[in-house]
PDB file of C-alpha atoms in Angstrom:
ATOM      1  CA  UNK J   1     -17.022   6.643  12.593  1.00 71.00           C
ATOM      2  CA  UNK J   2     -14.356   4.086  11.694  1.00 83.00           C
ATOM      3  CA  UNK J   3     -13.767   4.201   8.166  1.00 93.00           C
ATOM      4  CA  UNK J   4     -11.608   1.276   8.127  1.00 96.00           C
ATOM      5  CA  UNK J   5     -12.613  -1.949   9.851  1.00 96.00           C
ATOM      6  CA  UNK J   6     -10.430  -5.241  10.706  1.00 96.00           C
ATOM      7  CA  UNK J   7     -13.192  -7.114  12.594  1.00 93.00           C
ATOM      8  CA  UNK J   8     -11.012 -10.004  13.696  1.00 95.00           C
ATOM      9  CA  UNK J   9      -8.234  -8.675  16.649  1.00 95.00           C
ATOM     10  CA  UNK J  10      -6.063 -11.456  15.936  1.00 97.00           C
ATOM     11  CA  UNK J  11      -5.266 -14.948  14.214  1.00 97.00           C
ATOM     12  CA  UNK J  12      -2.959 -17.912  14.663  1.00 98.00           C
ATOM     13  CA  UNK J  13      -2.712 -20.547  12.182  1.00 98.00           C
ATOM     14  CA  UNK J  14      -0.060 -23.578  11.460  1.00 98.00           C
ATOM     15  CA  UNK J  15       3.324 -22.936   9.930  1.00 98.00           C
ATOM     16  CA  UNK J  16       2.962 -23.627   6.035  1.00 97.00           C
ATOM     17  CA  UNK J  17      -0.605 -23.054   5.668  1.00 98.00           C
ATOM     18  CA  UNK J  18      -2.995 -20.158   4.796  1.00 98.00           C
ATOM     19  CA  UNK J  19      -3.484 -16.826   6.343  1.00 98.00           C
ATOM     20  CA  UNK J  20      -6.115 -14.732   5.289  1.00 98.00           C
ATOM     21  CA  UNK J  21      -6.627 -11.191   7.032  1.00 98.00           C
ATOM     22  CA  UNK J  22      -9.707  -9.206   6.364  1.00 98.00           C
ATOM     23  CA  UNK J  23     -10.894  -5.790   5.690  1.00 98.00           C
ATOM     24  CA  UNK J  24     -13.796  -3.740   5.280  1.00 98.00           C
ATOM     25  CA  UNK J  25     -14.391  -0.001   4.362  1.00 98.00           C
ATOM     26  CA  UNK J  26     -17.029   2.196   3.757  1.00 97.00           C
ATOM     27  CA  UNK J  27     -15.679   5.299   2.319  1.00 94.00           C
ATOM     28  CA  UNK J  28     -16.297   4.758  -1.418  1.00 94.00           C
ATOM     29  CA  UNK J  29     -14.104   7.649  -2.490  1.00 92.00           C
ATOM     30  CA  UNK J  30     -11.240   5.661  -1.246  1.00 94.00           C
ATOM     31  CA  UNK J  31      -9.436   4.093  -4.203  1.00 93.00           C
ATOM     32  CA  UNK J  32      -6.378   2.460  -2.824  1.00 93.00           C
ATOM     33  CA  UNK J  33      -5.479  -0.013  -0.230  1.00 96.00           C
ATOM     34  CA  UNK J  34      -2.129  -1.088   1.672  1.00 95.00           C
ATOM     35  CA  UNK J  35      -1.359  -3.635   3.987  1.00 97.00           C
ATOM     36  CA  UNK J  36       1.246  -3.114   6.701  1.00 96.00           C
ATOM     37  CA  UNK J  37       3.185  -5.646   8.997  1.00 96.00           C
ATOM     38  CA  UNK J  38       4.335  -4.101  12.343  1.00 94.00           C
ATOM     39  CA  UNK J  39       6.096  -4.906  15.323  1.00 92.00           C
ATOM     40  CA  UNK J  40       5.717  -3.468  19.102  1.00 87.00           C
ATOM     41  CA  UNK J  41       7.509   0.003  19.091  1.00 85.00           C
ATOM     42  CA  UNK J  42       8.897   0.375  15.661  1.00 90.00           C
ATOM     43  CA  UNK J  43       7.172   1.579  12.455  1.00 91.00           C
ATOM     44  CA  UNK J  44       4.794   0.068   9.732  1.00 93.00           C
ATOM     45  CA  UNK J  45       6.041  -1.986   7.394  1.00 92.00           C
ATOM     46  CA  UNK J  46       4.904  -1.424   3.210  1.00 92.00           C
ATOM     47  CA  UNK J  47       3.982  -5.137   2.014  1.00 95.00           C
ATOM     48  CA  UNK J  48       1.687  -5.199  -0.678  1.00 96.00           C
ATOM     49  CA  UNK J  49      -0.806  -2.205  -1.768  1.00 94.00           C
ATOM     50  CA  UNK J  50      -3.845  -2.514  -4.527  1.00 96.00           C
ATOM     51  CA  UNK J  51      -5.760   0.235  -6.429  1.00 94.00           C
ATOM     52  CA  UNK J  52      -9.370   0.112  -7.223  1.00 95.00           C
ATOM     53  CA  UNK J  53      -8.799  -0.399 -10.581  1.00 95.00           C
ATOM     54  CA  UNK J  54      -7.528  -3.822  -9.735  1.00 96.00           C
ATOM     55  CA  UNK J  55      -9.202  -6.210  -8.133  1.00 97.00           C
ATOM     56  CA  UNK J  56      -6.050  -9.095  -7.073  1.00 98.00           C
ATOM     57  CA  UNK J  57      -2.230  -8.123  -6.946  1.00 98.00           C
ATOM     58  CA  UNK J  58       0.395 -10.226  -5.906  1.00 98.00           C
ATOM     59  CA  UNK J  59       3.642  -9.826  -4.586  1.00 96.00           C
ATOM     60  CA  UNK J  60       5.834 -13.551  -3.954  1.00 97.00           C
ATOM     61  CA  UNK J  61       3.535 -15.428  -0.763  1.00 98.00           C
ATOM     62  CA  UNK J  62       1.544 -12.590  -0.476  1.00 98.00           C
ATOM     63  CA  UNK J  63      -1.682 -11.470  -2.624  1.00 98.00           C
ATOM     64  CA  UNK J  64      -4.622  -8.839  -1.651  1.00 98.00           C
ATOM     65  CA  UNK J  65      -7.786  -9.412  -3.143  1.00 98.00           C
ATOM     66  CA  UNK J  66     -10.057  -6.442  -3.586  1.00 98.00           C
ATOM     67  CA  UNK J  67     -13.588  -6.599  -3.612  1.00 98.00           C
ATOM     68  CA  UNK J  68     -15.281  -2.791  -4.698  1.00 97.00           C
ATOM     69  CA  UNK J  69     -18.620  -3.889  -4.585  1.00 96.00           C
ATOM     70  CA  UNK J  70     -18.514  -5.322  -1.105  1.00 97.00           C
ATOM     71  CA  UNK J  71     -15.903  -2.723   0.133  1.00 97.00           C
ATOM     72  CA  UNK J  72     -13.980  -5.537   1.506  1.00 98.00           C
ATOM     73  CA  UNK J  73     -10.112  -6.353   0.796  1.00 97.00           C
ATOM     74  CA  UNK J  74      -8.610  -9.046   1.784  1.00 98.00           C
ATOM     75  CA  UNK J  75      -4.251 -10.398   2.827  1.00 98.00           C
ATOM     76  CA  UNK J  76      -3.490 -14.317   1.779  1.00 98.00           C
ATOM     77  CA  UNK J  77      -0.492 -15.216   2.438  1.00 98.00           C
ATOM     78  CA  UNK J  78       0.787 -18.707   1.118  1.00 98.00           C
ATOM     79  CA  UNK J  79       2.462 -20.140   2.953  1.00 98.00           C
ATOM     80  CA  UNK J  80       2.801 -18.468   6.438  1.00 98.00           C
ATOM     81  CA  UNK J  81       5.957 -18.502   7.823  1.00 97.00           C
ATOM     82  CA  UNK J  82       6.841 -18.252  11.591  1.00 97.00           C
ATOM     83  CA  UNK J  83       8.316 -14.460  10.624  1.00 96.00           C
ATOM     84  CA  UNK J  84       5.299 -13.575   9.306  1.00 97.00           C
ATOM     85  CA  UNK J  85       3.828 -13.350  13.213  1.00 97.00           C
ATOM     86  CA  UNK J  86       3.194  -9.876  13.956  1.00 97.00           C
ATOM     87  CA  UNK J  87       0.265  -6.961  13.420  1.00 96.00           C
ATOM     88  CA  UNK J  88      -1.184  -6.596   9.981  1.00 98.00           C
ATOM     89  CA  UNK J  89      -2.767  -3.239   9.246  1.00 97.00           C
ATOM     90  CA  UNK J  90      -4.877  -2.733   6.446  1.00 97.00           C
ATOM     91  CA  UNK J  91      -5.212   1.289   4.936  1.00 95.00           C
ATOM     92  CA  UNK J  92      -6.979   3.118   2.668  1.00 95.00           C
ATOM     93  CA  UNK J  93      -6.588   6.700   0.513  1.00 91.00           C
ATOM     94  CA  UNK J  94      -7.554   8.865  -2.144  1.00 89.00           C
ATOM     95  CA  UNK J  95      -4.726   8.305  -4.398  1.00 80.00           C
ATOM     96  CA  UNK J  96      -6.546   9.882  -7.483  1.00 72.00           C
ATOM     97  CA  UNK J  97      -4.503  12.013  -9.103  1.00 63.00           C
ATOM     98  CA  UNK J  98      -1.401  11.692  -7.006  1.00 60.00           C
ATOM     99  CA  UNK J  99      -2.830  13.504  -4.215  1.00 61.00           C
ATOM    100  CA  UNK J 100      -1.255  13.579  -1.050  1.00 64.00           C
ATOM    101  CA  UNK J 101      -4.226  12.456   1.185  1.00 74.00           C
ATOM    102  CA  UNK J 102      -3.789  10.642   4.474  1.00 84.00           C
ATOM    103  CA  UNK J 103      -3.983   6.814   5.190  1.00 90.00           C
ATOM    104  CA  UNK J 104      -6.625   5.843   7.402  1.00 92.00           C
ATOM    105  CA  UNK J 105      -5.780   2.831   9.222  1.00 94.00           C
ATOM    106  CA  UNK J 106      -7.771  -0.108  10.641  1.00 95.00           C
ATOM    107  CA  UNK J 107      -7.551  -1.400  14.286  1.00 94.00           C
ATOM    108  CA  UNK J 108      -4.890  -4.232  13.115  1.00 95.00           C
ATOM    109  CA  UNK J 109      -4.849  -7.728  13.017  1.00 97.00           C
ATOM    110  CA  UNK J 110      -2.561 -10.177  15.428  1.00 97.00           C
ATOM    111  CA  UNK J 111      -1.397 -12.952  13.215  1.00 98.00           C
ATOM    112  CA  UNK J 112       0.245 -15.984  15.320  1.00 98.00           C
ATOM    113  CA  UNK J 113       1.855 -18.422  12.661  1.00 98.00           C
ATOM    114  CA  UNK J 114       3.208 -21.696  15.374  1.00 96.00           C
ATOM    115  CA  UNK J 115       5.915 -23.438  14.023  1.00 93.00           C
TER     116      UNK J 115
ATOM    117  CA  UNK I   1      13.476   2.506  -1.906  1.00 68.00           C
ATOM    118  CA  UNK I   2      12.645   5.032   0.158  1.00 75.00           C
ATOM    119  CA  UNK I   3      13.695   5.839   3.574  1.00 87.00           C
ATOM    120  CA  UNK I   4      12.839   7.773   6.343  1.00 91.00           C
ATOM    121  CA  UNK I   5      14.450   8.102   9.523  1.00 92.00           C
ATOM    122  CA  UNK I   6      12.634   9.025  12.869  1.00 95.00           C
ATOM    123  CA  UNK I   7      14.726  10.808  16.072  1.00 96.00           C
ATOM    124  CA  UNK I   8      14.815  10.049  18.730  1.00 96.00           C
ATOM    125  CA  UNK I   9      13.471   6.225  18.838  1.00 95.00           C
ATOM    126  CA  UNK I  10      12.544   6.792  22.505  1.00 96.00           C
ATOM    127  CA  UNK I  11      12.460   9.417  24.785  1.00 97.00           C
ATOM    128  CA  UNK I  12      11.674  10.035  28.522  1.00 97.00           C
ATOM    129  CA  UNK I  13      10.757  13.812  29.689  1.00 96.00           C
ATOM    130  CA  UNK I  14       9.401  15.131  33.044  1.00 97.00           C
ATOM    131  CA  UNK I  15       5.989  16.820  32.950  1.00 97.00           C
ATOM    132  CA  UNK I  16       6.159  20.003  32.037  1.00 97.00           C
ATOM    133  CA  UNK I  17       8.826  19.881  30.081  1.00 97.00           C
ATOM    134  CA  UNK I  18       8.911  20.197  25.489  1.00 97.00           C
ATOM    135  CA  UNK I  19      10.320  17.404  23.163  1.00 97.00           C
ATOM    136  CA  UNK I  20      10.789  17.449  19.896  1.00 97.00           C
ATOM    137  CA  UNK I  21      10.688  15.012  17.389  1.00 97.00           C
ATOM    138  CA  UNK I  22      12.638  14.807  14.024  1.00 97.00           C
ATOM    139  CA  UNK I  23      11.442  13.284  10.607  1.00 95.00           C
ATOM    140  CA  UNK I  24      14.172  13.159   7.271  1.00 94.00           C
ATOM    141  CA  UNK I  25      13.325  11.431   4.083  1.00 91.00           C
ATOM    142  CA  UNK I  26      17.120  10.209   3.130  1.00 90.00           C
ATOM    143  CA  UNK I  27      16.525   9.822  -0.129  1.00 86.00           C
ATOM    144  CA  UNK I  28      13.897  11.870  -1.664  1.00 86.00           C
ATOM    145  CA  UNK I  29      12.062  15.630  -1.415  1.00 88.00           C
ATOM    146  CA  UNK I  30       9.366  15.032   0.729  1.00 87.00           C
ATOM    147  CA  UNK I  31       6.846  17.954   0.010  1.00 85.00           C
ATOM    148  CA  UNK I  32       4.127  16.234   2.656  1.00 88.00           C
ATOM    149  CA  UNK I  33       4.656  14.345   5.571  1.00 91.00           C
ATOM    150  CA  UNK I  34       1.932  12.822   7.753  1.00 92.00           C
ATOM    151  CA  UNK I  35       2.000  12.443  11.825  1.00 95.00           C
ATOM    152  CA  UNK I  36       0.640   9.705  13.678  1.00 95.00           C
ATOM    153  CA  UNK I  37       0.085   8.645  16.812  1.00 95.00           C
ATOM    154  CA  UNK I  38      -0.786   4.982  18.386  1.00 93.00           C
ATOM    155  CA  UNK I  39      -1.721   4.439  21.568  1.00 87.00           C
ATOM    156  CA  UNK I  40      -1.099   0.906  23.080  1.00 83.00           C
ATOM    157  CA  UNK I  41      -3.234  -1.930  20.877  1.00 80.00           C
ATOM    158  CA  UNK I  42      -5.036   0.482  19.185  1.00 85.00           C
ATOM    159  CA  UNK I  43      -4.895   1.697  15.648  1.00 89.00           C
ATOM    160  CA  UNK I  44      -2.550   4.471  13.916  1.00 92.00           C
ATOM    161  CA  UNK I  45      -4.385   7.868  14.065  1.00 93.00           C
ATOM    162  CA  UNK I  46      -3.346  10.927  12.408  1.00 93.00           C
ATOM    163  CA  UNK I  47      -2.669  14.026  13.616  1.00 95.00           C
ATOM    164  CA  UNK I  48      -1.335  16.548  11.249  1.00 94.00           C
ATOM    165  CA  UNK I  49      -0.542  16.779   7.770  1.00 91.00           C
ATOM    166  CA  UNK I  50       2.699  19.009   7.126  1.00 89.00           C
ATOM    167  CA  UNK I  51       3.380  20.542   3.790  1.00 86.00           C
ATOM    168  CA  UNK I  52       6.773  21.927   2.922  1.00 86.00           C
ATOM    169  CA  UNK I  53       6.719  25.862   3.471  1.00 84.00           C
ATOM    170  CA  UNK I  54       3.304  26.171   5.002  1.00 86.00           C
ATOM    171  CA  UNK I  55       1.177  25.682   8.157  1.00 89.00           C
ATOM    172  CA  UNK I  56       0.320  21.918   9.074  1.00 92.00           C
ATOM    173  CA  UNK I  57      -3.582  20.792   8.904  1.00 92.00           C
ATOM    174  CA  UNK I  58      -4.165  19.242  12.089  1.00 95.00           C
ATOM    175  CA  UNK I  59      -7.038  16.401  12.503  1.00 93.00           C
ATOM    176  CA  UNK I  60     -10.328  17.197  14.922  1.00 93.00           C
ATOM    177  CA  UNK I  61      -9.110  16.797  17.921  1.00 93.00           C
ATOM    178  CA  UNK I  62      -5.596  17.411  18.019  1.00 95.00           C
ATOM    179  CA  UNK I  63      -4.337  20.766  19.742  1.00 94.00           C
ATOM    180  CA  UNK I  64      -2.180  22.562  17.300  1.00 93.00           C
ATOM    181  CA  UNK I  65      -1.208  24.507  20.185  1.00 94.00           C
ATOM    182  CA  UNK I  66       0.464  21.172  21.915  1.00 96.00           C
ATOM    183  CA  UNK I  67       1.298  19.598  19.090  1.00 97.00           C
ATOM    184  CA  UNK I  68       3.598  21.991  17.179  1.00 96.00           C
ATOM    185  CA  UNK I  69       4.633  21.123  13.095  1.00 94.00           C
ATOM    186  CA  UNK I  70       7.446  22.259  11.460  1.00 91.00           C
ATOM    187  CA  UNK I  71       8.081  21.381   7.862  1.00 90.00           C
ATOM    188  CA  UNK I  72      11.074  23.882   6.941  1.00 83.00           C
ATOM    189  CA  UNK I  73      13.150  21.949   4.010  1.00 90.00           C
ATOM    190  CA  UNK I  74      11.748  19.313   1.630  1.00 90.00           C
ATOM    191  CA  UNK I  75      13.735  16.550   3.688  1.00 92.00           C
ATOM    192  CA  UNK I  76      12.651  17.409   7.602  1.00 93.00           C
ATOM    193  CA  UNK I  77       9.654  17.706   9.156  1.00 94.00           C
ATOM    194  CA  UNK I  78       9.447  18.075  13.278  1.00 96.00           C
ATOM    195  CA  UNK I  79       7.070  17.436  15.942  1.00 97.00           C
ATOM    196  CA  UNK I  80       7.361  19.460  18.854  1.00 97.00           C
ATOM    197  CA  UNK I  81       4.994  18.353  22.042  1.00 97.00           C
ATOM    198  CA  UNK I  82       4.856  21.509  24.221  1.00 97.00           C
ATOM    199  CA  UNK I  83       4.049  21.165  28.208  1.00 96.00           C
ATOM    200  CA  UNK I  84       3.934  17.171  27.952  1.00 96.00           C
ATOM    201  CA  UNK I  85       1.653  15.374  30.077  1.00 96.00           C
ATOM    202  CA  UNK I  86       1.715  11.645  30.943  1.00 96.00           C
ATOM    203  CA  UNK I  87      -1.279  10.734  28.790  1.00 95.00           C
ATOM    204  CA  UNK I  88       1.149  12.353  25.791  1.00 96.00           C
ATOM    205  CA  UNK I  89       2.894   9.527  26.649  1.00 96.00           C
ATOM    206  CA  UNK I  90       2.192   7.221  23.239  1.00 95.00           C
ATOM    207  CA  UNK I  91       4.061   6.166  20.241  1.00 95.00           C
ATOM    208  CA  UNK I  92       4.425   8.871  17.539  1.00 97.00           C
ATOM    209  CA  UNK I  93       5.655   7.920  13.857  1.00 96.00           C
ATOM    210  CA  UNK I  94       5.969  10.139  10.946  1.00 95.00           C
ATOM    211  CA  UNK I  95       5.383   9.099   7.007  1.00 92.00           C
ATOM    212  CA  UNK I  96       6.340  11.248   3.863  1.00 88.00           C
ATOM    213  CA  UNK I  97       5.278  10.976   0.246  1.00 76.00           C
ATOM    214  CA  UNK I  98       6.103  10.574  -2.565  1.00 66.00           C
ATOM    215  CA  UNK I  99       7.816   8.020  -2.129  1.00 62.00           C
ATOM    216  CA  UNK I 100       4.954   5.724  -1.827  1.00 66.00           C
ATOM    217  CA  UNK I 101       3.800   5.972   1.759  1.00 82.00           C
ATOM    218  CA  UNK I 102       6.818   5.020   3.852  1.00 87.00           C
ATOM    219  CA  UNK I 103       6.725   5.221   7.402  1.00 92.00           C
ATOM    220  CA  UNK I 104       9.273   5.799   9.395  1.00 93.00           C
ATOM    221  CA  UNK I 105      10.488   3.792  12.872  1.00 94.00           C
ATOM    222  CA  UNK I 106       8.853   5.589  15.195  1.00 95.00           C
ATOM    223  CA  UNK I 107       9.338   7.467  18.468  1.00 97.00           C
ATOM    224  CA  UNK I 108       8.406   6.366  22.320  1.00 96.00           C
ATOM    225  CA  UNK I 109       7.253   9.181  24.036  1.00 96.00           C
ATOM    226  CA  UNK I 110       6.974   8.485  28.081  1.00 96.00           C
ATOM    227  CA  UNK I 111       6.288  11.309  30.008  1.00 97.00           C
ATOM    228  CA  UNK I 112       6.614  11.177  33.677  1.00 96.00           C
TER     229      UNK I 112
END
C-alpha cells in the first residue's frame, strides 16, 4: 500500500518557466510534508517542507502548496533553472508533538529543465 | 545547519563477507536515526529506526538478523550487513533528527 504517491515518473520543461511536481497521500494522520532534490548516488537534499496547519509556504523560487482536503501537495518552482534538473521526492510524517516518526517517501519525480 | 556524514560513500565486498556502515551527526545529539535503502529508480524505503541506547525497530520485511543496528552514542549510529549477498547490493543512506530530517550522503553497497 503506497502511502505516498508521485504519479508522474518524470518532467522536462523550458529553462525560465514553471515546474510544478505533484503529490498525493492517503494517510490522514500524516501532518507534514517535505520535498527533496536528489542526485544518482548521493543523499536527499532538504528544500522546502509544509505542515498541515499551513496550506502554501515559500522559500525564494520555490513554494509547496498543500491541499488537506484533497490529500494532494504540490512543488512550483519559478523559474526553473537548468540546476534544478534532478529527482524530486515528496515525504510525509507524523510530526505532532515532535515525535520522531519516519518519512515515507514517494516514488520520485525526474525533472528535466533544457536550457 | 545540520550535518550528517555517511562512511564509507561506496564499498565493494565479496559474498559472504560483513560491512559496516557508519552514520555521525557533526553537529548535534542525534537520539534517533532512520535507515534507508533505495534500490535503482525506485523510491527510499526504510528499514530500521535506531534510538540511542536501545534495540532498533526494524520495518516488515527487513531481517534484523542481516541487517544489524547499532546506536551506541548520541552522535553514531551503524549499519552492519552480515553474510552480504549480491541483491544487498543497493544504496543505503542514514537520516537523524532533530535536526530537522537531514539525510546524509549515502553509501554504495556492491556485493560481488
Amino acid at each position: 500500500d503506497q502511502q505516498v504517491k508521485q504519479n508522474s515518473p518524470s518532467l522536462s520543461v523550458q529553462e525560465g518557466r514553471i515546474s510544478i511536481l505533484n503529490c498525493d497521500y492517503t494517510n490522514s494522520m500524516f501532518d507534514y510534508f517535505l520535498w527533496y532534490k536528489k542526485y544518482p548516488a548521493e543523499g536527499p537534499t532538504f528544500l522546502i517542507s509544509i505542515s498541515s496547519i499551513k496550506d502554501k509556504n515559500e522559500d525564494g523560487r520555490f513554494t509547496v502548496f498543500l491541499n488537506k482536503s484533497a490529500k494532494h501537495l504540490s512543488l512550483h518552482i519559478v523559474p526553473s533553472q537548468p540546476g534544478d534538473s534532478a529527482v524530486y521526492f515528496c515525504a510525509a510524517t507524523i510530526d505532532s508533538g515532535g515525535s520522531n516518526y519516519k518519512l515515507t517517501f514517494g516514488k520520485g519525480t525526474l525533472l528535466t529543465v533544457n536550457p | 545547519g545540520a550535518v550528517v556524514s555517511q562512511h564509507p560513500s561506496w564499498v565493494i565486498c565479496k559474498s559472504g563477507t560483513s560491512v559496516k556502515i557508519e552514520c555521525r551527526s557533526l553537529d548535534f545529539q542525534a537520539t534517533t536515526m532512520f535507515w534507508y535503502r533505495q534500490f535503482p529508480k525506485q523510491s527510499l524505503m526504510l528499514m530500521a529506526t535506531s534510538n540511542e541506547g536501545s534495540k532498533a525497530t526494524y520495518e516488515q520485511g527487513v531481517e534484523k538478523d542481516k541487517f544489524l543496528i547499532n546506536h551506541a552514542s548520541l552522535t553514531l549510529s551503524t549499519l552492519t550487513v552480515t553474510s552480504a549477498h549480491p541483491e544487498d547490493s543497493s544504496f543505503y543512506i542514514c537520516s537523524a533528527r532533530p535536526q530537522g530530517y537531514t539525510f546524509g550522503s549515502g553509501t554504495r553497497l556492491t556485493v560481488v
